[in-house]
PDB file of C-alpha atoms and ligand atoms in Angstrom:
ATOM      1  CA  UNK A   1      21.215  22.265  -8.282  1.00 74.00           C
ATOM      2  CA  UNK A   2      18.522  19.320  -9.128  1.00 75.00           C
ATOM      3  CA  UNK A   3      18.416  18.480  -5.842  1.00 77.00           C
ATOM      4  CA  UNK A   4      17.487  22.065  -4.835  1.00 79.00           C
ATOM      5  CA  UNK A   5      15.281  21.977  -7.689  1.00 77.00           C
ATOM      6  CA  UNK A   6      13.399  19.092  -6.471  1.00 78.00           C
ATOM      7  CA  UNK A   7      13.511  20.232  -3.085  1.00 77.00           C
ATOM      8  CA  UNK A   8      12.012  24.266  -4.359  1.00 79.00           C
ATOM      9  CA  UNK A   9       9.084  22.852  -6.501  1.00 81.00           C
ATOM     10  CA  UNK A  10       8.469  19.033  -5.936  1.00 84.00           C
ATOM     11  CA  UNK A  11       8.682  19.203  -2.410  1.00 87.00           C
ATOM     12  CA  UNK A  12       6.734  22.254  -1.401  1.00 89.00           C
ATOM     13  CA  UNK A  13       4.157  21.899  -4.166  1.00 87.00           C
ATOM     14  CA  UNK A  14       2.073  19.328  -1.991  1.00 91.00           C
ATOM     15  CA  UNK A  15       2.887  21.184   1.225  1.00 92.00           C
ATOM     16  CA  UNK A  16       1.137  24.349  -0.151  1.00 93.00           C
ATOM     17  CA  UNK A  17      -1.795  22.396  -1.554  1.00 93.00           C
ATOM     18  CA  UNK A  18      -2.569  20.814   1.975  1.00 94.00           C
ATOM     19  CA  UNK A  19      -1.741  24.375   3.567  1.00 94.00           C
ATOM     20  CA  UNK A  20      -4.223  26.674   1.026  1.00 93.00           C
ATOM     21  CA  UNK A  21      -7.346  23.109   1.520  1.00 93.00           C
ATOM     22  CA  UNK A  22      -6.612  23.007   5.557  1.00 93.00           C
ATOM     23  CA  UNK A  23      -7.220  27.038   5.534  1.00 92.00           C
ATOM     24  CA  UNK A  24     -10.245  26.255   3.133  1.00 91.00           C
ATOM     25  CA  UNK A  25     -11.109  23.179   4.897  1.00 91.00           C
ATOM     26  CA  UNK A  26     -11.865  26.167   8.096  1.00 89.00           C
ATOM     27  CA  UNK A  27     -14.258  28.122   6.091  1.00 87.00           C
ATOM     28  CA  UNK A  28     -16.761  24.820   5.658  1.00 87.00           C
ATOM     29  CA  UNK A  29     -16.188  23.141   8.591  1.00 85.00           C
ATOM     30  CA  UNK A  30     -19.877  23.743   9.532  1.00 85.00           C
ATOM     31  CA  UNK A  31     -21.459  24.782   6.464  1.00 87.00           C
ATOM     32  CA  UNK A  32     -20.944  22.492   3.134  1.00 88.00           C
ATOM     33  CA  UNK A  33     -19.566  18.893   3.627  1.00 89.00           C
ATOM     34  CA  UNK A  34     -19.437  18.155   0.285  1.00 91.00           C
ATOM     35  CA  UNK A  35     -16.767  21.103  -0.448  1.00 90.00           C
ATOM     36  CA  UNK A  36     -15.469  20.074   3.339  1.00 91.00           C
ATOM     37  CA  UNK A  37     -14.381  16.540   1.527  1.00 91.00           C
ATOM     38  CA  UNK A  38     -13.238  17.799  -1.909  1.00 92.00           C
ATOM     39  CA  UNK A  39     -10.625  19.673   0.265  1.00 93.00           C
ATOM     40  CA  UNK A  40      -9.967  16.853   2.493  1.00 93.00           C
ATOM     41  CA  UNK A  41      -9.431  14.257  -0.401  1.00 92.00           C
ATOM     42  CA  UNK A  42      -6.795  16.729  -2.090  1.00 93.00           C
ATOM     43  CA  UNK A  43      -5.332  17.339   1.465  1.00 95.00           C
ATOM     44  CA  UNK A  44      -4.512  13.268   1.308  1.00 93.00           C
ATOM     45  CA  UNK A  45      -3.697  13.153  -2.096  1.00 91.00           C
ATOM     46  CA  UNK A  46      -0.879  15.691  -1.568  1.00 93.00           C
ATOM     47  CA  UNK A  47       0.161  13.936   1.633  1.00 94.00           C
ATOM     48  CA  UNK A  48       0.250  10.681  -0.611  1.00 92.00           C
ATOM     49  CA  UNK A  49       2.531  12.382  -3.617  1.00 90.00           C
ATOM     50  CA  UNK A  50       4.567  14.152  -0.136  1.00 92.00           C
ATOM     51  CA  UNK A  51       5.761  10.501   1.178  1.00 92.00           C
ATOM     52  CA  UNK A  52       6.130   9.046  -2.406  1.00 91.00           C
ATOM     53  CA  UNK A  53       8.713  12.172  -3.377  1.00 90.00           C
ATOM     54  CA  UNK A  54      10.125  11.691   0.164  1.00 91.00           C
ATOM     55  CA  UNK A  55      10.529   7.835  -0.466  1.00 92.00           C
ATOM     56  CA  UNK A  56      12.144   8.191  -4.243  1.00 92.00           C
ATOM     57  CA  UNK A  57      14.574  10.785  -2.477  1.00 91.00           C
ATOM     58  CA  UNK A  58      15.784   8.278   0.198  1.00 91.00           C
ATOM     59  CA  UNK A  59      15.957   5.450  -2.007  1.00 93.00           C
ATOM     60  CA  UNK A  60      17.850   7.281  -4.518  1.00 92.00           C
ATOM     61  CA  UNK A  61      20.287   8.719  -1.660  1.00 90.00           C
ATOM     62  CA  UNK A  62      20.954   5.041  -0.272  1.00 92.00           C
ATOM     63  CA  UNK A  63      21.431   4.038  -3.822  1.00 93.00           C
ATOM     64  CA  UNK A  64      23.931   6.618  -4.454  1.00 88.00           C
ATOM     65  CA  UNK A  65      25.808   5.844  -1.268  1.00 87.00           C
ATOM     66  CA  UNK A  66      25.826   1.664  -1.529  1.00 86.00           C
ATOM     67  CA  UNK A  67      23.605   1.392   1.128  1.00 86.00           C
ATOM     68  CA  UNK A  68      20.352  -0.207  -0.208  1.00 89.00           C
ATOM     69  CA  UNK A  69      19.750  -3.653   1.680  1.00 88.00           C
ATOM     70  CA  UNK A  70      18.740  -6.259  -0.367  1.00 93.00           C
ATOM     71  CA  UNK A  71      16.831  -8.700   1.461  1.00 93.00           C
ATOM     72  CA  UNK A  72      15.440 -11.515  -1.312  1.00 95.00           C
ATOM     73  CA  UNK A  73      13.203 -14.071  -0.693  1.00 95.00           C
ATOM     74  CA  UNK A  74      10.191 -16.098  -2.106  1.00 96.00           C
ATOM     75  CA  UNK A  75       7.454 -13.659  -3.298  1.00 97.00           C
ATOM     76  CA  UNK A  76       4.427 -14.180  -4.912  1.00 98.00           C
ATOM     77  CA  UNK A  77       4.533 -11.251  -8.081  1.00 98.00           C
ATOM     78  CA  UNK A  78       1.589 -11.925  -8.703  1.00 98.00           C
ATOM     79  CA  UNK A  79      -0.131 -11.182  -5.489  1.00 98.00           C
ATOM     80  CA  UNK A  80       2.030  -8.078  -5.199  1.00 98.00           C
ATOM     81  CA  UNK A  81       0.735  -7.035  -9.115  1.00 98.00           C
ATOM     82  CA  UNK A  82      -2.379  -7.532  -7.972  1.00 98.00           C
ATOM     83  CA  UNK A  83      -2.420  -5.010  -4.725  1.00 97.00           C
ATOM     84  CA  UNK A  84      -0.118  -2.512  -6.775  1.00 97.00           C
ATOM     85  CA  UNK A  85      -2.951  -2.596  -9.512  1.00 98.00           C
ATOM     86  CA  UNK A  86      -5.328  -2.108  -6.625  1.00 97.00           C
ATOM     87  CA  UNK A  87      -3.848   0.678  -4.796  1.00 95.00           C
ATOM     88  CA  UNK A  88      -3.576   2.414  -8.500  1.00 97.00           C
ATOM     89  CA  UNK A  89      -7.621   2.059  -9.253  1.00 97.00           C
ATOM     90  CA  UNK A  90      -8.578   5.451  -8.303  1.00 94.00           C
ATOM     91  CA  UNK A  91      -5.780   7.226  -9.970  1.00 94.00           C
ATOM     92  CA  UNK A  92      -6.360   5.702 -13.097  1.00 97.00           C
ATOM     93  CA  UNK A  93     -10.226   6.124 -12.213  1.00 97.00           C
ATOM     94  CA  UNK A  94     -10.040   9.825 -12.113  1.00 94.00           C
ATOM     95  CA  UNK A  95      -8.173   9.441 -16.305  1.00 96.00           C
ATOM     96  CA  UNK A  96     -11.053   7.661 -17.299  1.00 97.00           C
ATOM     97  CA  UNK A  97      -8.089   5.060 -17.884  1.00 98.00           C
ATOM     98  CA  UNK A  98      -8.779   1.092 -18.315  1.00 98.00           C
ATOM     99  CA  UNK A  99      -6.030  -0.337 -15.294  1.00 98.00           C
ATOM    100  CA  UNK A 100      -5.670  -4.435 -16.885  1.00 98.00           C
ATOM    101  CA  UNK A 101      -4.522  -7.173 -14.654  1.00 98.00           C
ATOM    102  CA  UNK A 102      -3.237  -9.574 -17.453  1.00 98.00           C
ATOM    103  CA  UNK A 103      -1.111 -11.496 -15.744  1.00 98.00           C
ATOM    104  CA  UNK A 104      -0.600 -15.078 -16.211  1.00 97.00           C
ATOM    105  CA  UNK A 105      -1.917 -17.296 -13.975  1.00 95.00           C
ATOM    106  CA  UNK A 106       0.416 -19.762 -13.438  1.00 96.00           C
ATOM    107  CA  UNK A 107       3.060 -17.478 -13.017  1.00 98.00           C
ATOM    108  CA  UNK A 108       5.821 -18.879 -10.673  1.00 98.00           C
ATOM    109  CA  UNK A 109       7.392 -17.408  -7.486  1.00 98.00           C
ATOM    110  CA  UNK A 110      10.179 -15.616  -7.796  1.00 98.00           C
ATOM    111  CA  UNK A 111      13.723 -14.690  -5.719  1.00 97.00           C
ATOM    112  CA  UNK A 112      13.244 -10.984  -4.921  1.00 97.00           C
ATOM    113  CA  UNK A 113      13.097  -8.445  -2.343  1.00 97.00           C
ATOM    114  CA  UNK A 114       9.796  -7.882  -1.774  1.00 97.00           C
ATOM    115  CA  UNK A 115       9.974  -4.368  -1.076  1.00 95.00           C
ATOM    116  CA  UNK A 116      11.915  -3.331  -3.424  1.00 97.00           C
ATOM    117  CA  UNK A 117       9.387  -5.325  -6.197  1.00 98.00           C
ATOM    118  CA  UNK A 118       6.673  -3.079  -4.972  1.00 97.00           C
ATOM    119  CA  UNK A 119       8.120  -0.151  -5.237  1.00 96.00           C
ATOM    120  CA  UNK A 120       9.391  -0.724  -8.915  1.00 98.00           C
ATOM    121  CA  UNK A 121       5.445  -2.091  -9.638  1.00 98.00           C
ATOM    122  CA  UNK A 122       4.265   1.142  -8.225  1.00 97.00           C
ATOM    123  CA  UNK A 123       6.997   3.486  -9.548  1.00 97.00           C
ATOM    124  CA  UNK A 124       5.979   2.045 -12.990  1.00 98.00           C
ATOM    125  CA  UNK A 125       1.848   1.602 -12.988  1.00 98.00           C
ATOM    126  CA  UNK A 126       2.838   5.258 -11.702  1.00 96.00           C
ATOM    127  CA  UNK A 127       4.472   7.031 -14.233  1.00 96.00           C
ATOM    128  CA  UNK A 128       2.600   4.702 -16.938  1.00 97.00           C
ATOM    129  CA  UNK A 129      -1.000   6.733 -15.337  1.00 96.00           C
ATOM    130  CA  UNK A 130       1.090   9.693 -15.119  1.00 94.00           C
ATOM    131  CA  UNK A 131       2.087  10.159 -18.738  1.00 93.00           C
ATOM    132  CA  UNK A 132      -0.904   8.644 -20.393  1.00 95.00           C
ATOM    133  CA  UNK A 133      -3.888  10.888 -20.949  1.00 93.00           C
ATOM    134  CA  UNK A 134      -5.964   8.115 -22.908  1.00 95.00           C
ATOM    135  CA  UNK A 135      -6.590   4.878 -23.195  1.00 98.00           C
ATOM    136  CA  UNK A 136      -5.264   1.995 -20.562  1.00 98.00           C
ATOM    137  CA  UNK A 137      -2.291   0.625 -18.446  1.00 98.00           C
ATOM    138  CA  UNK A 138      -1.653  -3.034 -18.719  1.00 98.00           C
ATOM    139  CA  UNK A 139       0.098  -5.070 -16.949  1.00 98.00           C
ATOM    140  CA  UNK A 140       1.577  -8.777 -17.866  1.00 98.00           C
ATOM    141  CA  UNK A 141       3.914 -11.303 -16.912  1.00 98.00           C
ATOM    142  CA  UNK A 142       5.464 -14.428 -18.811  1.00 98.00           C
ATOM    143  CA  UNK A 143       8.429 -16.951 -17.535  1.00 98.00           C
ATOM    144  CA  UNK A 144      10.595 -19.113 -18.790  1.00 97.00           C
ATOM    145  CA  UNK A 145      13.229 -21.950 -16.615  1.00 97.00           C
ATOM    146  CA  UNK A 146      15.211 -18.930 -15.374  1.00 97.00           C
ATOM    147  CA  UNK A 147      13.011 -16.095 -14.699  1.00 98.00           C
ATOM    148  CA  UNK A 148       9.565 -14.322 -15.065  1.00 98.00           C
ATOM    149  CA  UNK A 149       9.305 -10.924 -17.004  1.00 98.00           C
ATOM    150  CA  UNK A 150       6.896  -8.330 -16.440  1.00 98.00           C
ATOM    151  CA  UNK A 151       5.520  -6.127 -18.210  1.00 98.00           C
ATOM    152  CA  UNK A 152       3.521  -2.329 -17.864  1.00 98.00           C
ATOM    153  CA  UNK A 153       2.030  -1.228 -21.331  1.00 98.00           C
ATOM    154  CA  UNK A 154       0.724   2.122 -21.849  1.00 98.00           C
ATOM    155  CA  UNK A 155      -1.188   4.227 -24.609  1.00 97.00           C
ATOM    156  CA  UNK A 156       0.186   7.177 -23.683  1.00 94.00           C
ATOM    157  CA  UNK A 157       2.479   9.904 -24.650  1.00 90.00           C
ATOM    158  CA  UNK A 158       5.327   7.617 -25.902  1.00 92.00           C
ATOM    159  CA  UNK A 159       9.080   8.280 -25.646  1.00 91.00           C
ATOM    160  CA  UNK A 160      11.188   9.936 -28.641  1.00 90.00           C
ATOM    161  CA  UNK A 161      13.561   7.001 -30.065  1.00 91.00           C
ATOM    162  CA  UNK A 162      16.486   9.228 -29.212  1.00 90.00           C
ATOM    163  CA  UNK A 163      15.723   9.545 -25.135  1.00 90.00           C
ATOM    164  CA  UNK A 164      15.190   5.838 -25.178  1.00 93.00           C
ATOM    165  CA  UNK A 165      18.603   5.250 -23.830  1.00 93.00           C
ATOM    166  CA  UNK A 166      18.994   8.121 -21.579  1.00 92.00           C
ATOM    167  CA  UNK A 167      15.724   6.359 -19.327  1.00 94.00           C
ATOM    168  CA  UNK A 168      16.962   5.866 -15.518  1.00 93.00           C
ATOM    169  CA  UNK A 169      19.742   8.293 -15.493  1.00 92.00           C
ATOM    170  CA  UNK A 170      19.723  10.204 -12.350  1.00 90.00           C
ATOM    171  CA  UNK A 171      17.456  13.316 -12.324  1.00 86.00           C
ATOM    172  CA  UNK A 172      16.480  12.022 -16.622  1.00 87.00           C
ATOM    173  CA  UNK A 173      13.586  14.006 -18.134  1.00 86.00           C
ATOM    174  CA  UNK A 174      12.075  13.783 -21.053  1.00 83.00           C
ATOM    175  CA  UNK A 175      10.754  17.368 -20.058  1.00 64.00           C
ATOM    176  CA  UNK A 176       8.658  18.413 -23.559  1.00 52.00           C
ATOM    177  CA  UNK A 177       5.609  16.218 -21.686  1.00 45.00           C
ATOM    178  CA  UNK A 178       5.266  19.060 -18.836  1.00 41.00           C
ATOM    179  CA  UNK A 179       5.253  22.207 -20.701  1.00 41.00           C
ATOM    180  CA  UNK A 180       1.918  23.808 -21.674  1.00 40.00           C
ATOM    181  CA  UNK A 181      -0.036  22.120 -19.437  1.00 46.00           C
ATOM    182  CA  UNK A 182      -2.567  24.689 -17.737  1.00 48.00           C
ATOM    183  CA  UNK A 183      -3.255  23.788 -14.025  1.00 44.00           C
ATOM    184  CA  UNK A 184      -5.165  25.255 -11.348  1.00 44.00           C
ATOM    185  CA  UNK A 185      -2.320  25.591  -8.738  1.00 41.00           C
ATOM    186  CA  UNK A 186      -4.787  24.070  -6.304  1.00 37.00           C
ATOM    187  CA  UNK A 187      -5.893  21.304  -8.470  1.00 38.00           C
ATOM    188  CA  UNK A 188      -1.945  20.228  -9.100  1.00 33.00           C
ATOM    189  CA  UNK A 189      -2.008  17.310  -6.687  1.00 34.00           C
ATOM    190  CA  UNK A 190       0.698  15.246  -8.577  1.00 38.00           C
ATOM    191  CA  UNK A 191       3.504  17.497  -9.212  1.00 43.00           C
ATOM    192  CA  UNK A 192       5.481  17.704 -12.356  1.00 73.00           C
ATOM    193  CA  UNK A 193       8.254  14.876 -11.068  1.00 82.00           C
ATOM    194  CA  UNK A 194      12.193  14.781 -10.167  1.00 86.00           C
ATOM    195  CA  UNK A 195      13.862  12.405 -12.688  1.00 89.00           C
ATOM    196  CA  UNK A 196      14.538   9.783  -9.896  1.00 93.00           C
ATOM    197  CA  UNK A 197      11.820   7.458 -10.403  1.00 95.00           C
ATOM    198  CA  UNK A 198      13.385   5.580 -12.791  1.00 96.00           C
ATOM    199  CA  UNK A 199      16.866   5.569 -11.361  1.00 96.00           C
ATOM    200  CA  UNK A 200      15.550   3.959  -8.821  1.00 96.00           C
ATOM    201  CA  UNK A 201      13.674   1.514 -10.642  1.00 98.00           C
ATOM    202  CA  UNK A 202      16.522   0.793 -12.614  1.00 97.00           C
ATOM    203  CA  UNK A 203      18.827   0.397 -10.033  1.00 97.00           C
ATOM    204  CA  UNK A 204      17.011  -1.959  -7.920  1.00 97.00           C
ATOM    205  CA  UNK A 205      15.742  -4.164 -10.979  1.00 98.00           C
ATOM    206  CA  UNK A 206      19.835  -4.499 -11.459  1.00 97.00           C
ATOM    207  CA  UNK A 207      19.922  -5.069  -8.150  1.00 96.00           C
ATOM    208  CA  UNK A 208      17.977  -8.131  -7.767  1.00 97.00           C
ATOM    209  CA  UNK A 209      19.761  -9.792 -11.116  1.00 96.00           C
ATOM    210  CA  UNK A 210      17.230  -8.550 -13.085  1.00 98.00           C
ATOM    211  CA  UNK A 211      17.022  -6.664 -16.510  1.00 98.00           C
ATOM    212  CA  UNK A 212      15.142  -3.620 -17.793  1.00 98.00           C
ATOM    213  CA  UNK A 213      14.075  -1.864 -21.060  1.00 97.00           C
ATOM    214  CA  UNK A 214      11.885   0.170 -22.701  1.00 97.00           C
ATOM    215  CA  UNK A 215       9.698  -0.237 -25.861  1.00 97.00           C
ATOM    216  CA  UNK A 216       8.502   2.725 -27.504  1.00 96.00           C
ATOM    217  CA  UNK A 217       6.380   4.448 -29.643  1.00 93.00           C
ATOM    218  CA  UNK A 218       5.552   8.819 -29.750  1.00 90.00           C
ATOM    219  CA  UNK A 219       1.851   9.443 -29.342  1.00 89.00           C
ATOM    220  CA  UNK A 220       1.353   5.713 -29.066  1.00 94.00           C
ATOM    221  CA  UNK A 221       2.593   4.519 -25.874  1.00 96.00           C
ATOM    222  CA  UNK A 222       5.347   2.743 -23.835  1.00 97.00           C
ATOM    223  CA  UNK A 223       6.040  -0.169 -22.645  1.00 98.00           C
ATOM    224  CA  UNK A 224       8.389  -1.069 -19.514  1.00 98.00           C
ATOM    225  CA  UNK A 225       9.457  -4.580 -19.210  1.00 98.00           C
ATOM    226  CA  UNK A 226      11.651  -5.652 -16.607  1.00 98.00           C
ATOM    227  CA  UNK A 227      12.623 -10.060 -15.508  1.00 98.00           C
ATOM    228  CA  UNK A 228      13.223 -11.149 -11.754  1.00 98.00           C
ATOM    229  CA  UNK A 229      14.905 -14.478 -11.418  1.00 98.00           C
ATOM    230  CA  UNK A 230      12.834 -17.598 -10.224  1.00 97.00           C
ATOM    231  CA  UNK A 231      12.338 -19.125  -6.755  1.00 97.00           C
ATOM    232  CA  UNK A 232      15.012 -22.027  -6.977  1.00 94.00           C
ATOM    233  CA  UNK A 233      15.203 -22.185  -3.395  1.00 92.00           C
ATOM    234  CA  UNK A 234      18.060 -20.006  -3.343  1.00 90.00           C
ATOM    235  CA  UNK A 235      17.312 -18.853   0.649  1.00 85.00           C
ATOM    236  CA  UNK A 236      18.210 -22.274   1.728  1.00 81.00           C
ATOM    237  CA  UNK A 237      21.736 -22.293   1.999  1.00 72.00           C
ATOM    238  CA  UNK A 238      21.519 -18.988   3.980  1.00 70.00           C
ATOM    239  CA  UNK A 239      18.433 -20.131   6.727  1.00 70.00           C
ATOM    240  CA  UNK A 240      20.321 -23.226   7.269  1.00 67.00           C
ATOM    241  CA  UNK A 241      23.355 -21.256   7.935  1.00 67.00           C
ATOM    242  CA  UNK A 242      21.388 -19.102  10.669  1.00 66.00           C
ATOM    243  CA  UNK A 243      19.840 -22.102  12.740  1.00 65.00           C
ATOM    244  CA  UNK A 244      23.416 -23.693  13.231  1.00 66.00           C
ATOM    245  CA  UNK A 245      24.530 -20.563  14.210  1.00 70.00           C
ATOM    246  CA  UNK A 246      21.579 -20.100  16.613  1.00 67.00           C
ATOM    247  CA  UNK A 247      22.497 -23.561  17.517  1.00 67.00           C
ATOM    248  CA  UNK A 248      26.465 -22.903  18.502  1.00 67.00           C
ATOM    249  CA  UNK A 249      25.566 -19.434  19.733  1.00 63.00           C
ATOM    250  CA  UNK A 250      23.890 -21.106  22.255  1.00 68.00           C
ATOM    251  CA  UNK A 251      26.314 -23.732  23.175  1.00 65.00           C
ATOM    252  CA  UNK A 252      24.090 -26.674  22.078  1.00 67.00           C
ATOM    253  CA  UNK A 253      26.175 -27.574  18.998  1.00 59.00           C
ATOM    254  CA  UNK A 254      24.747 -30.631  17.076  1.00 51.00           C
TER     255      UNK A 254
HETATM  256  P1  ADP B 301       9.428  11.721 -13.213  1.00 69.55           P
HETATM  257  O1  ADP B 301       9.391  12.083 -11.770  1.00 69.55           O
HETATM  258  O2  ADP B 301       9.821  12.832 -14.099  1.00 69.55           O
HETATM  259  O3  ADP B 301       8.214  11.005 -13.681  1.00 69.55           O
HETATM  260  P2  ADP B 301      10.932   9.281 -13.699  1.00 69.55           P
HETATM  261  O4  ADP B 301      12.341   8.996 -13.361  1.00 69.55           O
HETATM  262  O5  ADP B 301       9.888   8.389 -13.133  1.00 69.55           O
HETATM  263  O6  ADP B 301      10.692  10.768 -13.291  1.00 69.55           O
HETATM  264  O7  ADP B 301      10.812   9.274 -15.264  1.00 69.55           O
HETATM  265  C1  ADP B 301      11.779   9.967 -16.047  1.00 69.55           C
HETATM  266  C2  ADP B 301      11.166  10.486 -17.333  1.00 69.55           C
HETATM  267  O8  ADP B 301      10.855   9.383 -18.207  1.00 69.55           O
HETATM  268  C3  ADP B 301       9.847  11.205 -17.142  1.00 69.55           C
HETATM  269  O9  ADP B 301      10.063  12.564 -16.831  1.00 69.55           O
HETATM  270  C4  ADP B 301       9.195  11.029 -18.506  1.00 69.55           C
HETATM  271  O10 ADP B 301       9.686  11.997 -19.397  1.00 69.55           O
HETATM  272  C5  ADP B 301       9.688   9.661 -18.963  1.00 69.55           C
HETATM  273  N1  ADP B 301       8.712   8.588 -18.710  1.00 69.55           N
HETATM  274  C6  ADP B 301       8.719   7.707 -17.676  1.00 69.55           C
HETATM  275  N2  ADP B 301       7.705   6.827 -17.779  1.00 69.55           N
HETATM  276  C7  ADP B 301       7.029   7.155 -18.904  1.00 69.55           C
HETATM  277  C8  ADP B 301       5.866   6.624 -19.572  1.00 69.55           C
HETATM  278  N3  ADP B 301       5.200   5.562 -19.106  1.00 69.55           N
HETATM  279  N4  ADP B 301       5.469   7.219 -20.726  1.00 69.55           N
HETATM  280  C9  ADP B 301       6.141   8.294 -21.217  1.00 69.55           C
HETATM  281  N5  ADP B 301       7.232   8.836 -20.641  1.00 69.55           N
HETATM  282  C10 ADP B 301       7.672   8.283 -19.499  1.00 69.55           C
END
């Protein structure tokens, strides 16, 4: 029943926007091209929140089923925290909210899949924009000999104390957030959200050997932290392993 849920509102919410702006889009094709882009940028937007729901969904399936490849190597988090802050700007842009890079410098490399890493950053600077209606988003990282945390801070809606443990169970809502919130059909570009989000997150932090909580306050704001393990040079082992392979697969054993 959530799933049909999902797939009756979530789903065709951004396929009517882009269907009710493409028949608009016709009326000012020639005549206004100011209205002709409004229509145009909500036609993308809906596209955008289309292949994000459609992403979450498969993730979550291959989750479900044990099928999720985890492919870890080096990766630099804080290049990736950087173009996940970057691909967030307008969205936080249009809630007049502050987006904060504070992320150390010196922060090292760690063992991840780097995927998977941006699509927890994104899934989290997401839903941190999406449930704050004031204020900023900030993102930070630390490290210690074993691993670097990360952190996405909001001063939004908070979470009750009670719900705190239910976070990143499949098709979880804390659903009081939603209700009473008066949109213009057309103007609902980001629809109201499936409760997968953080299953996925969740998931794929645990994953990677990684850990994830939640700090929060109501009406003050929440804050996600989840730790990756380090770069030890824990790839080795399994490259060298390849290239003899290669080696004996091609009859030129060393
Ligand atoms: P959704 O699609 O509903 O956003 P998620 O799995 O991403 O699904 O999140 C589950 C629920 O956790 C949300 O419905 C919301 O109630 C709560 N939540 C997630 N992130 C935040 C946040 N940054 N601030 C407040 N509530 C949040």
């Amino acid at each position: 029943r959530d799933m049909i849920d999902i797939m009756g509102h979530e789903l065709r919410t951004p396929a009517t926007v882009v269907k009710l702006n493409v028949e608009l889009l016709q009326k000012y094709i020639n005549s206004n091209p100011d209205e002709f882009k409004k229509h145009l940028n909500r036609i993308k937007d809906a596209i955008d929140t289309e292949i994000k729901l459609i992403n979450t969904l498969l993730s979550s399936a291959k989750l479900e089923g044990n099928k999720i490849d985890i492919n870890s190597e080096k990766v630099d988090i804080l290049q990736e925290i950087e173009m996940c802050i970057h691909g967030h700007a307008r969205d936080a842009k249009l809630k007049k909210l502050k987006l904060i890079n504070k992320a150390k410098r010196r922060t090292p490399l760690i063992y991840a899949d780097k995927a998977r890493i941006i699509e927890i950053l994104n899934n989290l600077i997401d839903n941190a924009i999406k449930y704050t209606e004031k204020g900023s988003v900030t993102v930070k990282t630390g490290y210690d000999k074993e691993k670097v945390t990360v952190s996405i801070e909001d001063t939004g809606t908070g979470i009750p104390k009670e719900e705190l443990s239910k976070l990143g169970k499949k098709f979880y809502r804390v659903d009081n957030y939603i209700e009473g919130r008066n949109l213009d059909p057309v103007d609902i570009v980001r629809p109201g959200g499936t409760g997968l989000g953080l299953y996925v997150t969740f998931s794929l932090v645990k994953l990677m050997k990684g850990k994830i909580w939640v700090e929060s306050k109501l009406g003050k704001g929440s804050k996600f932290i989840f730790t990756v393990p380090l770069y030890k040079g824990q790839d080795e082992k399994t490259k060298k392993k390849i290239s003899l392979n290669m080696f004996e697969r091609m009859g030129l054993k060393k």
